[in-house]
mmCIF file of C-alpha atoms in Angstrom:
data_model
loop_
_atom_site.group_PDB
_atom_site.id
_atom_site.type_symbol
_atom_site.label_atom_id
_atom_site.label_comp_id
_atom_site.label_asym_id
_atom_site.label_seq_id
_atom_site.Cartn_x
_atom_site.Cartn_y
_atom_site.Cartn_z
ATOM 1 C CA MET Y 1373 16.707 -24.415 12.803
ATOM 2 C CA PRO Y 1374 18.952 -22.064 10.829
ATOM 3 C CA SER Y 1375 18.424 -18.371 11.504
ATOM 4 C CA ALA Y 1376 16.593 -16.326 8.856
ATOM 5 C CA PRO Y 1377 18.801 -14.383 6.405
ATOM 6 C CA VAL Y 1378 19.283 -10.697 7.198
ATOM 7 C CA LEU Y 1379 18.274 -8.143 4.575
ATOM 8 C CA THR Y 1380 19.967 -4.743 4.726
ATOM 9 C CA THR Y 1381 18.051 -1.511 4.257
ATOM 10 C CA ARG Y 1382 19.391 -1.237 0.698
ATOM 11 C CA ALA Y 1383 18.341 -4.811 -0.057
ATOM 12 C CA LEU Y 1384 14.833 -4.050 1.212
ATOM 13 C CA ASN Y 1385 14.818 -0.865 -0.844
ATOM 14 C CA ARG Y 1386 15.667 -2.681 -4.052
ATOM 15 C CA ALA Y 1387 13.106 -5.406 -3.368
ATOM 16 C CA LEU Y 1388 10.427 -2.753 -2.814
ATOM 17 C CA LEU Y 1389 11.386 -0.847 -5.961
ATOM 18 C CA ALA Y 1390 11.242 -4.066 -7.990
ATOM 19 C CA ARG Y 1391 7.752 -4.911 -6.686
ATOM 20 C CA GLN Y 1392 6.617 -1.339 -7.292
ATOM 21 C CA LEU Y 1393 7.890 -1.383 -10.906
ATOM 22 C CA LEU Y 1394 10.258 1.507 -10.182
ATOM 23 C CA LEU Y 1395 13.536 -0.108 -11.251
ATOM 24 C CA ASP Y 1396 12.449 -0.386 -14.876
ATOM 25 C CA ARG Y 1397 9.324 0.894 -16.554
ATOM 26 C CA VAL Y 1398 7.327 -2.089 -17.775
ATOM 27 C CA ALA Y 1399 5.241 -2.612 -20.887
ATOM 28 C CA GLY Y 1400 2.086 -3.475 -18.956
ATOM 29 C CA SER Y 1401 -1.485 -2.244 -18.956
ATOM 30 C CA ALA Y 1402 -2.860 0.327 -16.542
ATOM 31 C CA ALA Y 1403 -5.465 -2.145 -15.252
ATOM 32 C CA GLY Y 1404 -2.906 -4.897 -14.681
ATOM 33 C CA THR Y 1405 -0.573 -2.498 -12.877
ATOM 34 C CA ILE Y 1406 -3.329 -1.154 -10.614
ATOM 35 C CA GLU Y 1407 -4.188 -4.724 -9.624
ATOM 36 C CA HIS Y 1408 -0.536 -5.672 -9.094
ATOM 37 C CA LEU Y 1409 -0.142 -2.693 -6.728
ATOM 38 C CA VAL Y 1410 -3.371 -3.628 -4.867
ATOM 39 C CA GLY Y 1411 -4.801 -0.213 -5.643
ATOM 40 C CA MET Y 1412 -3.356 3.289 -5.729
ATOM 41 C CA GLN Y 1413 -4.060 6.081 -3.271
ATOM 42 C CA ALA Y 1414 -6.194 8.613 -5.101
ATOM 43 C CA GLN Y 1415 -7.571 11.426 -2.956
ATOM 44 C CA VAL Y 1416 -5.661 13.777 -5.269
ATOM 45 C CA PRO Y 1417 -7.392 12.887 -8.574
ATOM 46 C CA THR Y 1418 -4.273 13.189 -10.747
ATOM 47 C CA ASP Y 1419 -1.973 11.195 -8.443
ATOM 48 C CA PRO Y 1420 -2.602 7.783 -10.050
ATOM 49 C CA TYR Y 1421 -1.785 9.196 -13.480
ATOM 50 C CA VAL Y 1422 1.648 10.365 -12.317
ATOM 51 C CA ALA Y 1423 2.187 7.102 -10.443
ATOM 52 C CA LEU Y 1424 1.400 5.029 -13.531
ATOM 53 C CA TRP Y 1425 3.551 7.269 -15.746
ATOM 54 C CA SER Y 1426 6.519 6.547 -13.465
ATOM 55 C CA ARG Y 1427 5.967 2.795 -13.749
ATOM 56 C CA LEU Y 1428 4.783 2.084 -17.305
ATOM 57 C CA LYS Y 1429 6.365 2.502 -20.703
ATOM 58 C CA ASP Y 1430 4.366 4.749 -23.023
ATOM 59 C CA PHE Y 1431 1.597 5.385 -20.485
ATOM 60 C CA ARG Y 1432 -1.184 7.625 -21.797
ATOM 61 C CA PRO Y 1433 -3.639 9.297 -19.394
ATOM 62 C CA ALA Y 1434 -6.464 8.390 -21.781
ATOM 63 C CA GLU Y 1435 -5.936 4.707 -20.924
ATOM 64 C CA LEU Y 1436 -6.839 5.293 -17.285
ATOM 65 C CA GLU Y 1437 -9.617 7.715 -18.181
ATOM 66 C CA ASP Y 1438 -11.175 5.007 -20.349
ATOM 67 C CA LEU Y 1439 -11.052 2.506 -17.474
ATOM 68 C CA ILE Y 1440 -12.871 4.962 -15.206
ATOM 69 C CA ARG Y 1441 -15.470 5.949 -17.802
ATOM 70 C CA GLN Y 1442 -16.146 2.316 -18.690
ATOM 71 C CA ARG Y 1443 -16.485 1.401 -14.983
ATOM 72 C CA SER Y 1444 -13.548 -1.012 -15.189
ATOM 73 C CA ALA Y 1445 -11.788 1.048 -12.502
ATOM 74 C CA VAL Y 1446 -13.358 2.858 -9.552
ATOM 75 C CA ARG Y 1447 -12.352 5.250 -6.783
ATOM 76 C CA GLY Y 1448 -13.594 4.705 -3.243
ATOM 77 C CA PRO Y 1449 -12.574 4.383 0.434
ATOM 78 C CA LEU Y 1450 -10.488 1.302 1.248
ATOM 79 C CA MET Y 1451 -7.137 0.870 3.010
ATOM 80 C CA ARG Y 1452 -6.540 3.294 5.898
ATOM 81 C CA THR Y 1453 -10.065 4.652 5.141
ATOM 82 C CA THR Y 1454 -8.506 6.695 2.314
ATOM 83 C CA LEU Y 1455 -9.678 7.011 -1.256
ATOM 84 C CA HIS Y 1456 -8.061 4.417 -3.536
ATOM 85 C CA LEU Y 1457 -8.227 3.692 -7.232
ATOM 86 C CA THR Y 1458 -8.712 -0.003 -7.966
ATOM 87 C CA THR Y 1459 -10.068 -2.154 -10.724
ATOM 88 C CA ALA Y 1460 -13.769 -2.901 -10.384
ATOM 89 C CA ASP Y 1461 -13.082 -6.551 -9.570
ATOM 90 C CA ASP Y 1462 -10.600 -5.622 -6.872
ATOM 91 C CA PHE Y 1463 -12.918 -3.137 -5.187
ATOM 92 C CA LEU Y 1464 -15.613 -5.800 -4.866
ATOM 93 C CA ALA Y 1465 -13.050 -8.157 -3.291
ATOM 94 C CA LEU Y 1466 -11.211 -5.646 -1.087
ATOM 95 C CA ARG Y 1467 -14.113 -3.638 0.348
ATOM 96 C CA PRO Y 1468 -15.547 -6.452 2.530
ATOM 97 C CA VAL Y 1469 -12.065 -7.133 3.946
ATOM 98 C CA MET Y 1470 -11.592 -3.437 4.759
ATOM 99 C CA GLN Y 1471 -15.080 -2.932 6.223
ATOM 100 C CA PRO Y 1472 -13.798 -3.223 9.842
ATOM 101 C CA VAL Y 1473 -11.236 -0.505 9.095
ATOM 102 C CA LEU Y 1474 -13.938 1.861 7.861
ATOM 103 C CA GLU Y 1475 -16.265 1.040 10.753
ATOM 104 C CA ARG Y 1476 -13.501 1.709 13.283
ATOM 105 C CA GLY Y 1477 -12.466 4.838 11.421
ATOM 106 C CA PHE Y 1478 -15.983 6.216 11.620
ATOM 107 C CA MET Y 1479 -16.801 5.208 15.188
ATOM 108 C CA THR Y 1480 -13.493 6.048 16.909
ATOM 109 C CA GLY Y 1481 -11.204 7.714 14.380
ATOM 110 C CA SER Y 1482 -13.488 10.590 13.435
ATOM 111 C CA PRO Y 1483 -15.741 12.992 15.364
ATOM 112 C CA PHE Y 1484 -18.799 11.853 13.414
ATOM 113 C CA GLY Y 1485 -19.498 8.589 15.220
ATOM 114 C CA ARG Y 1486 -19.804 10.329 18.576
ATOM 115 C CA ARG Y 1487 -22.309 12.799 17.141
ATOM 116 C CA LEU Y 1488 -24.607 9.928 16.160
ATOM 117 C CA SER Y 1489 -24.463 8.077 19.466
ATOM 118 C CA GLY Y 1490 -27.701 6.214 20.186
ATOM 119 C CA MET Y 1491 -28.990 6.512 16.633
ATOM 120 C CA ASP Y 1492 -30.476 3.662 14.602
ATOM 121 C CA LEU Y 1493 -27.615 3.362 12.116
ATOM 122 C CA ASP Y 1494 -29.301 0.602 10.138
ATOM 123 C CA ALA Y 1495 -32.172 2.928 9.276
ATOM 124 C CA LEU Y 1496 -29.762 5.736 8.406
ATOM 125 C CA LEU Y 1497 -27.637 3.560 6.128
ATOM 126 C CA ALA Y 1498 -30.656 2.060 4.388
ATOM 127 C CA TYR Y 1499 -32.063 5.504 3.579
ATOM 128 C CA GLY Y 1500 -28.643 6.825 2.596
ATOM 129 C CA ARG Y 1501 -28.179 3.906 0.237
ATOM 130 C CA GLU Y 1502 -31.601 4.596 -1.262
ATOM 131 C CA LEU Y 1503 -30.703 8.238 -1.911
ATOM 132 C CA LEU Y 1504 -27.348 7.420 -3.514
ATOM 133 C CA GLU Y 1505 -28.815 4.718 -5.715
ATOM 134 C CA GLU Y 1506 -31.520 7.116 -6.865
ATOM 135 C CA ARG Y 1507 -28.688 9.183 -8.394
ATOM 136 C CA PRO Y 1508 -25.113 10.132 -7.433
ATOM 137 C CA ARG Y 1509 -24.979 12.910 -4.855
ATOM 138 C CA THR Y 1510 -22.339 15.142 -3.293
ATOM 139 C CA THR Y 1511 -21.622 14.867 0.421
ATOM 140 C CA ALA Y 1512 -23.358 18.196 1.075
ATOM 141 C CA GLU Y 1513 -26.443 17.212 -0.918
ATOM 142 C CA LEU Y 1514 -26.645 13.861 0.837
ATOM 143 C CA GLY Y 1515 -26.283 15.477 4.250
ATOM 144 C CA LYS Y 1516 -29.059 17.964 3.531
ATOM 145 C CA LEU Y 1517 -31.496 15.232 2.489
ATOM 146 C CA LEU Y 1518 -30.641 13.062 5.506
ATOM 147 C CA HIS Y 1519 -30.996 16.043 7.838
ATOM 148 C CA GLU Y 1520 -34.551 16.597 6.582
ATOM 149 C CA ARG Y 1521 -35.455 13.204 8.088
ATOM 150 C CA TRP Y 1522 -33.263 13.428 11.230
ATOM 151 C CA ARG Y 1523 -33.419 17.115 12.128
ATOM 152 C CA ASP Y 1524 -31.932 16.620 15.598
ATOM 153 C CA ARG Y 1525 -28.701 15.228 14.102
ATOM 154 C CA ASP Y 1526 -25.709 16.890 12.499
ATOM 155 C CA ALA Y 1527 -25.998 16.837 8.693
ATOM 156 C CA THR Y 1528 -22.266 16.343 8.133
ATOM 157 C CA ALA Y 1529 -22.118 13.404 10.537
ATOM 158 C CA LEU Y 1530 -25.126 11.815 8.831
ATOM 159 C CA SER Y 1531 -23.535 12.045 5.386
ATOM 160 C CA TYR Y 1532 -20.174 10.773 6.565
ATOM 161 C CA ALA Y 1533 -21.809 7.779 8.239
ATOM 162 C CA VAL Y 1534 -23.061 6.735 4.820
ATOM 163 C CA ARG Y 1535 -19.705 7.472 3.156
ATOM 164 C CA TYR Y 1536 -17.798 5.380 5.700
ATOM 165 C CA LEU Y 1537 -20.178 2.498 6.276
ATOM 166 C CA VAL Y 1538 -21.866 1.941 2.909
ATOM 167 C CA PRO Y 1539 -19.615 0.694 0.059
ATOM 168 C CA VAL Y 1540 -19.518 3.813 -2.113
ATOM 169 C CA VAL Y 1541 -17.487 5.093 -5.062
ATOM 170 C CA GLN Y 1542 -16.997 8.469 -6.684
ATOM 171 C CA VAL Y 1543 -18.357 8.778 -10.209
ATOM 172 C CA PRO Y 1544 -16.735 10.536 -13.180
ATOM 173 C CA PRO Y 1545 -15.926 13.139 -14.294
ATOM 174 C CA ARG Y 1546 -14.254 13.206 -10.859
ATOM 175 C CA GLY Y 1547 -10.957 11.393 -11.260
ATOM 176 C CA LEU Y 1548 -10.451 12.095 -14.940
ATOM 177 C CA TRP Y 1549 -7.243 13.656 -16.230
ATOM 178 C CA GLU Y 1550 -8.322 16.960 -17.752
ATOM 179 C CA THR Y 1551 -11.952 17.199 -16.631
ATOM 180 C CA SER Y 1552 -13.183 17.070 -13.070
ATOM 181 C CA SER Y 1553 -16.114 17.990 -10.877
ATOM 182 C CA GLN Y 1554 -17.267 17.965 -7.294
ATOM 183 C CA ALA Y 1555 -17.064 14.515 -5.768
ATOM 184 C CA ALA Y 1556 -20.404 12.728 -6.232
ATOM 185 C CA TRP Y 1557 -21.050 9.322 -4.696
ATOM 186 C CA THR Y 1558 -23.137 6.248 -5.378
ATOM 187 C CA THR Y 1559 -23.025 2.675 -4.110
ATOM 188 C CA VAL Y 1560 -20.557 0.380 -5.806
ATOM 189 C CA GLU Y 1561 -23.234 -2.250 -6.358
ATOM 190 C CA SER Y 1562 -25.396 0.259 -8.199
ATOM 191 C CA TRP Y 1563 -22.466 1.615 -10.233
ATOM 192 C CA LEU Y 1564 -21.124 -1.791 -11.283
ATOM 193 C CA GLY Y 1565 -24.349 -3.793 -11.268
ATOM 194 C CA ARG Y 1566 -22.625 -6.499 -9.224
ATOM 195 C CA PRO Y 1567 -22.509 -7.425 -5.518
ATOM 196 C CA LEU Y 1568 -19.525 -7.396 -3.190
ATOM 197 C CA SER Y 1569 -17.587 -10.635 -2.912
ATOM 198 C CA PRO Y 1570 -19.489 -13.115 -0.721
ATOM 199 C CA THR Y 1571 -16.224 -14.846 0.280
ATOM 200 C CA PRO Y 1572 -13.719 -12.142 1.260
ATOM 201 C CA SER Y 1573 -10.276 -13.447 2.243
ATOM 202 C CA THR Y 1574 -7.941 -11.474 4.478
ATOM 203 C CA GLY Y 1575 -5.219 -14.044 3.866
ATOM 204 C CA ALA Y 1576 -5.422 -13.505 0.114
ATOM 205 C CA VAL Y 1577 -5.076 -9.742 0.630
ATOM 206 C CA VAL Y 1578 -1.987 -10.258 2.819
ATOM 207 C CA LEU Y 1579 -0.375 -12.376 0.101
ATOM 208 C CA ARG Y 1580 -1.082 -9.703 -2.484
ATOM 209 C CA TYR Y 1581 0.377 -7.055 -0.200
ATOM 210 C CA LEU Y 1582 3.593 -9.040 0.088
ATOM 211 C CA GLY Y 1583 3.740 -9.348 -3.683
ATOM 212 C CA ALA Y 1584 3.600 -5.554 -4.027
ATOM 213 C CA PHE Y 1585 5.407 -4.373 -0.872
ATOM 214 C CA GLY Y 1586 7.366 -7.263 0.618
ATOM 215 C CA PRO Y 1587 9.417 -8.434 2.369
ATOM 216 C CA ALA Y 1588 7.422 -7.047 5.287
ATOM 217 C CA SER Y 1589 6.572 -7.516 8.939
ATOM 218 C CA VAL Y 1590 3.131 -8.052 10.408
ATOM 219 C CA MET Y 1591 3.216 -4.430 11.589
ATOM 220 C CA ASP Y 1592 3.965 -3.323 8.022
ATOM 221 C CA VAL Y 1593 0.863 -5.097 6.690
ATOM 222 C CA GLN Y 1594 -1.211 -3.465 9.416
ATOM 223 C CA ALA Y 1595 0.257 -0.019 8.642
ATOM 224 C CA TRP Y 1596 -0.733 -0.404 4.979
ATOM 225 C CA SER Y 1597 -4.258 -1.637 5.624
ATOM 226 C CA TRP Y 1598 -5.115 -0.502 9.174
ATOM 227 C CA LEU Y 1599 -6.430 -4.000 9.744
ATOM 228 C CA THR Y 1600 -5.592 -5.265 13.235
ATOM 229 C CA ARG Y 1601 -4.725 -8.632 14.783
ATOM 230 C CA LEU Y 1602 -3.095 -9.976 11.640
ATOM 231 C CA ARG Y 1603 -0.507 -12.071 13.476
ATOM 232 C CA SER Y 1604 -2.725 -15.164 13.411
ATOM 233 C CA ILE Y 1605 -3.455 -14.674 9.702
ATOM 234 C CA VAL Y 1606 0.250 -14.458 8.886
ATOM 235 C CA GLU Y 1607 1.016 -17.479 11.083
ATOM 236 C CA ASP Y 1608 -1.511 -19.507 9.103
ATOM 237 C CA LEU Y 1609 0.281 -18.419 5.928
ATOM 238 C CA ARG Y 1610 3.783 -19.113 7.289
ATOM 239 C CA PRO Y 1611 4.207 -22.518 5.553
ATOM 240 C CA ARG Y 1612 3.689 -20.739 2.207
ATOM 241 C CA LEU Y 1613 6.114 -17.911 2.939
ATOM 242 C CA ARG Y 1614 9.840 -17.308 3.225
ATOM 243 C CA THR Y 1615 11.178 -15.468 6.271
ATOM 244 C CA PHE Y 1616 13.966 -12.937 6.710
ATOM 245 C CA ARG Y 1617 15.091 -10.438 9.320
ATOM 246 C CA ASP Y 1618 15.965 -6.788 8.931
ATOM 247 C CA GLU Y 1619 19.020 -5.188 10.489
ATOM 248 C CA ALA Y 1620 17.036 -4.435 13.670
ATOM 249 C CA GLY Y 1621 16.119 -8.120 14.026
ATOM 250 C CA ARG Y 1622 12.461 -7.809 13.027
ATOM 251 C CA GLU Y 1623 10.971 -10.846 11.326
ATOM 252 C CA LEU Y 1624 9.933 -10.254 7.725
ATOM 253 C CA PHE Y 1625 7.715 -12.398 5.514
ATOM 254 C CA ASP Y 1626 7.759 -12.722 1.753
ATOM 255 C CA LEU Y 1627 6.535 -14.754 -1.174
ATOM 256 C CA PRO Y 1628 9.163 -17.403 -2.001
ATOM 257 C CA ASP Y 1629 9.557 -16.500 -5.663
ATOM 258 C CA ALA Y 1630 9.157 -12.705 -5.422
ATOM 259 C CA PRO Y 1631 12.010 -10.606 -6.860
ATOM 260 C CA ARG Y 1632 14.738 -9.570 -4.424
ATOM 261 C CA PRO Y 1633 17.458 -7.919 -6.537
ATOM 262 C CA GLY Y 1634 20.867 -7.258 -5.070
ATOM 263 C CA PRO Y 1635 21.451 -4.086 -3.019
ATOM 264 C CA ASP Y 1636 23.801 -2.691 -5.697
ATOM 265 C CA THR Y 1637 21.177 -2.890 -8.458
ATOM 266 C CA PRO Y 1638 21.021 0.533 -10.180
ATOM 267 C CA ALA Y 1639 17.898 2.538 -9.370
ATOM 268 C CA PRO Y 1640 16.944 5.348 -11.781
ATOM 269 C CA VAL Y 1641 15.490 8.697 -10.784
ATOM 270 C CA ARG Y 1642 11.726 8.465 -10.345
ATOM 271 C CA PHE Y 1643 9.101 11.116 -9.566
ATOM 272 C CA LEU Y 1644 6.239 10.064 -7.278
ATOM 273 C CA PRO Y 1645 2.942 11.886 -6.716
ATOM 274 C CA GLN Y 1646 2.022 13.587 -3.473
ATOM 275 C CA PHE Y 1647 0.442 10.438 -2.021
ATOM 276 C CA ASP Y 1648 2.056 7.265 -3.320
ATOM 277 C CA ASN Y 1649 1.620 4.021 -1.434
ATOM 278 C CA LEU Y 1650 5.359 3.375 -1.767
ATOM 279 C CA LEU Y 1651 5.796 5.923 1.032
ATOM 280 C CA LEU Y 1652 2.779 4.979 3.160
ATOM 281 C CA SER Y 1653 2.678 1.204 3.341
ATOM 282 C CA HIS Y 1654 5.203 0.177 5.997
ATOM 283 C CA ALA Y 1655 5.458 0.760 9.723
ATOM 284 C CA ASP Y 1656 9.213 1.096 9.140
ATOM 285 C CA ARG Y 1657 9.643 3.445 6.195
ATOM 286 C CA SER Y 1658 13.424 3.630 6.380
ATOM 287 C CA ARG Y 1659 13.682 1.364 3.337
ATOM 288 C CA VAL Y 1660 12.727 4.348 1.179
ATOM 289 C CA VAL Y 1661 12.678 7.488 3.393
ATOM 290 C CA ARG Y 1662 15.690 8.369 5.510
ATOM 291 C CA ASP Y 1663 14.867 9.225 9.109
ATOM 292 C CA ALA Y 1664 16.094 12.810 8.733
ATOM 293 C CA PHE Y 1665 13.476 13.520 6.028
ATOM 294 C CA ARG Y 1666 10.486 11.572 7.319
ATOM 295 C CA GLN Y 1667 8.819 14.304 9.368
ATOM 296 C CA ARG Y 1668 9.321 16.860 6.635
ATOM 297 C CA LEU Y 1669 7.620 14.616 4.090
ATOM 298 C CA LEU Y 1670 4.793 13.274 6.200
ATOM 299 C CA SER Y 1671 3.987 16.370 8.278
ATOM 300 C CA ASN Y 1672 3.930 18.979 5.547
ATOM 301 C CA GLY Y 1673 0.988 21.050 6.794
ATOM 302 C CA ASN Y 1674 -0.794 22.660 3.876
ATOM 303 C CA GLN Y 1675 2.066 22.102 1.446
ATOM 304 C CA THR Y 1676 1.425 19.788 -1.458
ATOM 305 C CA PHE Y 1677 4.385 18.214 -3.166
ATOM 306 C CA GLY Y 1678 5.552 14.952 -4.614
ATOM 307 C CA SER Y 1679 8.752 13.037 -3.938
ATOM 308 C CA VAL Y 1680 11.821 12.346 -6.057
ATOM 309 C CA LEU Y 1681 13.728 9.086 -5.693
ATOM 310 C CA VAL Y 1682 17.484 9.226 -6.280
ATOM 311 C CA ASP Y 1683 19.340 5.934 -5.933
ATOM 312 C CA GLY Y 1684 16.080 4.475 -4.669
ATOM 313 C CA PHE Y 1685 15.569 6.818 -1.701
ATOM 314 C CA VAL Y 1686 13.626 10.068 -1.347
ATOM 315 C CA ALA Y 1687 16.175 12.835 -1.969
ATOM 316 C CA ALA Y 1688 14.040 15.755 -3.172
ATOM 317 C CA THR Y 1689 10.491 17.043 -3.465
ATOM 318 C CA TRP Y 1690 8.706 18.504 -6.488
ATOM 319 C CA LYS Y 1691 5.784 20.804 -7.113
ATOM 320 C CA LEU Y 1692 4.161 22.033 -10.326
ATOM 321 C CA LEU Y 1693 3.610 25.790 -10.385
ATOM 322 C CA ARG Y 1694 1.019 26.550 -13.035
ATOM 323 C CA ASN Y 1695 0.983 30.059 -14.422
ATOM 324 C CA LYS Y 1696 -2.489 31.597 -14.337
ATOM 325 C CA ARG Y 1697 -1.905 33.026 -17.796
ATOM 326 C CA PRO Y 1698 -2.133 30.285 -20.442
ATOM 327 C CA SER Y 1699 0.504 32.027 -22.512
ATOM 328 C CA ARG Y 1700 3.067 31.779 -19.709
ATOM 329 C CA PRO Y 1701 4.951 28.493 -19.121
ATOM 330 C CA SER Y 1702 4.566 26.376 -16.012
ATOM 331 C CA THR Y 1703 7.471 25.601 -13.681
ATOM 332 C CA LEU Y 1704 8.365 22.254 -12.157
ATOM 333 C CA ARG Y 1705 10.138 23.265 -8.953
ATOM 334 C CA ILE Y 1706 12.441 20.660 -7.402
ATOM 335 C CA THR Y 1707 13.749 21.076 -3.854
ATOM 336 C CA PRO Y 1708 16.649 18.762 -2.906
ATOM 337 C CA LEU Y 1709 16.664 17.377 0.620
ATOM 338 C CA GLU Y 1710 20.332 16.450 0.442
ATOM 339 C CA ARG Y 1711 23.344 17.380 -1.640
ATOM 340 C CA LEU Y 1712 23.213 15.701 -5.043
ATOM 341 C CA GLY Y 1713 26.121 15.016 -7.362
ATOM 342 C CA ARG Y 1714 26.380 16.548 -10.809
ATOM 343 C CA ALA Y 1715 25.251 13.361 -12.579
ATOM 344 C CA GLU Y 1716 22.353 12.941 -10.141
ATOM 345 C CA LEU Y 1717 21.193 16.523 -10.684
ATOM 346 C CA ALA Y 1718 21.325 16.039 -14.442
ATOM 347 C CA ALA Y 1719 19.231 12.866 -14.162
ATOM 348 C CA VAL Y 1720 16.715 14.661 -11.934
ATOM 349 C CA GLU Y 1721 16.404 17.543 -14.402
ATOM 350 C CA THR Y 1722 16.000 15.165 -17.352
ATOM 351 C CA GLU Y 1723 13.298 13.096 -15.687
ATOM 352 C CA GLY Y 1724 11.663 16.282 -14.415
ATOM 353 C CA GLY Y 1725 11.479 17.562 -17.978
ATOM 354 C CA ARG Y 1726 9.661 14.394 -19.026
ATOM 355 C CA LEU Y 1727 7.190 14.792 -16.172
ATOM 356 C CA LEU Y 1728 6.615 18.431 -17.085
ATOM 357 C CA ALA Y 1729 5.731 17.367 -20.629
ATOM 358 C CA LEU Y 1730 3.035 15.113 -19.138
ATOM 359 C CA LEU Y 1731 1.635 17.692 -16.716
ATOM 360 C CA ALA Y 1732 1.819 20.915 -18.707
ATOM 361 C CA GLN Y 1733 0.790 20.819 -22.346
ATOM 362 C CA GLY Y 1734 2.145 24.311 -22.891
ATOM 363 C CA GLY Y 1735 5.588 23.249 -21.677
ATOM 364 C CA GLY Y 1736 7.620 25.092 -19.114
ATOM 365 C CA ASP Y 1737 10.828 25.087 -17.124
ATOM 366 C CA VAL Y 1738 12.449 22.749 -14.625
ATOM 367 C CA GLN Y 1739 13.824 24.696 -11.658
ATOM 368 C CA VAL Y 1740 16.125 23.026 -9.117
ATOM 369 C CA LEU Y 1741 16.419 25.085 -5.947
ATOM 370 C CA PRO Y 1742 19.672 25.190 -3.980
ATOM 371 C CA ILE Y 1743 19.776 22.887 -0.985
ATOM 372 C CA GLU Y 1744 18.867 24.547 2.271
ATOM 373 C CA ALA Y 1745 21.770 25.053 4.633
#
C-alpha cells in the first residue's frame, strides 16, 4: 500500500486555522460556530466572546448573551473536566460521552474523591440533585446544605462531588458580557427541561473533533477530551477517514473532504482569549505554538493573558489593563515573544485596536512592549 502523505508543521497549522475559522472571519451565527468548534472553553466568562469576535464577521456580544438567556447555550463541565460553552443540544449529547472523564477527574484527579472514600455516593448525588433542582445554588451554599446531612464529611468535597458527577450548568447572569454574578449551578435537565441523550456516541464526537481540529492523531483526540482508549474507536472509523503522517512520522486521521489549504496560505493576525481550545486540543501543539514559547504560555502562574497569532503561530501575548477611574482610558498591552517585522507590528497594532474597541467602551491605547532580550 502507498505510504500516507506527509504534512509539514505549516500545512498542519493552516489546516487547523481553516477549521478554527481563523484564516477568514465568516458570516456565520454564534450558535452555529459554537457547534462547529464542539464547544468553547469558558471558565473565564468573557473568553468565548473574544473567541467568537476573532472568528465571525460583525459579531455582537448581545448575540451570545441572548443564546445564554434563552437557554439555547449553556456553560458546564465537559472536556478535560473544564467549563465549556456549548449549545443546549450539544451539551445533552456531549455530557454522557464525557461522564467517564468527570468521574475519573473527581476520583483520582482531585483531592475530593479521597475525602469521600467509603461514602454512599448515590445517596449524596440524589440529594445534591434535589437541592440544585429546588433552585440554583453556589458551590459554598450547596456544600453547607450537604454538610448538614453528612457532618462527618468535608463540605467542599461534598459539593464538588455533585459538581463533577451530576450533569450541571451555571445559570445567568454568570457568563454574560457586561453583567455577572457568583457561579450558581443547577442540573442541565432542570434548566433545559430535557434529558441527556440516551444514545451517546463517542465515534460521532471523534468525527466532530476532526472536523474542528484535524488532521490529528489518536493522542491528540485524547488530549482534547481526556477520554482514554480511543484507538479502537478510531480504528472502527478508519474506513471513513483519510490518513496522513506528520514530519515525526506520527499517523494522523482526518475527514476526507475537510479543508487543508496550502502551507503558504496567508494567515492574518488574530487575538485569542486566555483559554482558547486552539491552544489546548492537541498532544503535539507545535502546529500553533513553537517549542520555545510553550512553557511560558501554558505555565504562566497567576498571570492572565491571551495569545496573538502572527503568520498563524503564537508570537505575542496580550492583556487588557483597565483603569480604575472610568474617566481614564484602558490599555491593551501586547508583549512580543519574538522579533516582529514592521508590517507585522502594524498589523498587530491595528487588530489590537479593534479588540480594544470591543473590550473597552471608553476606548484606550494599544501598547506594544519591546521584546525581552
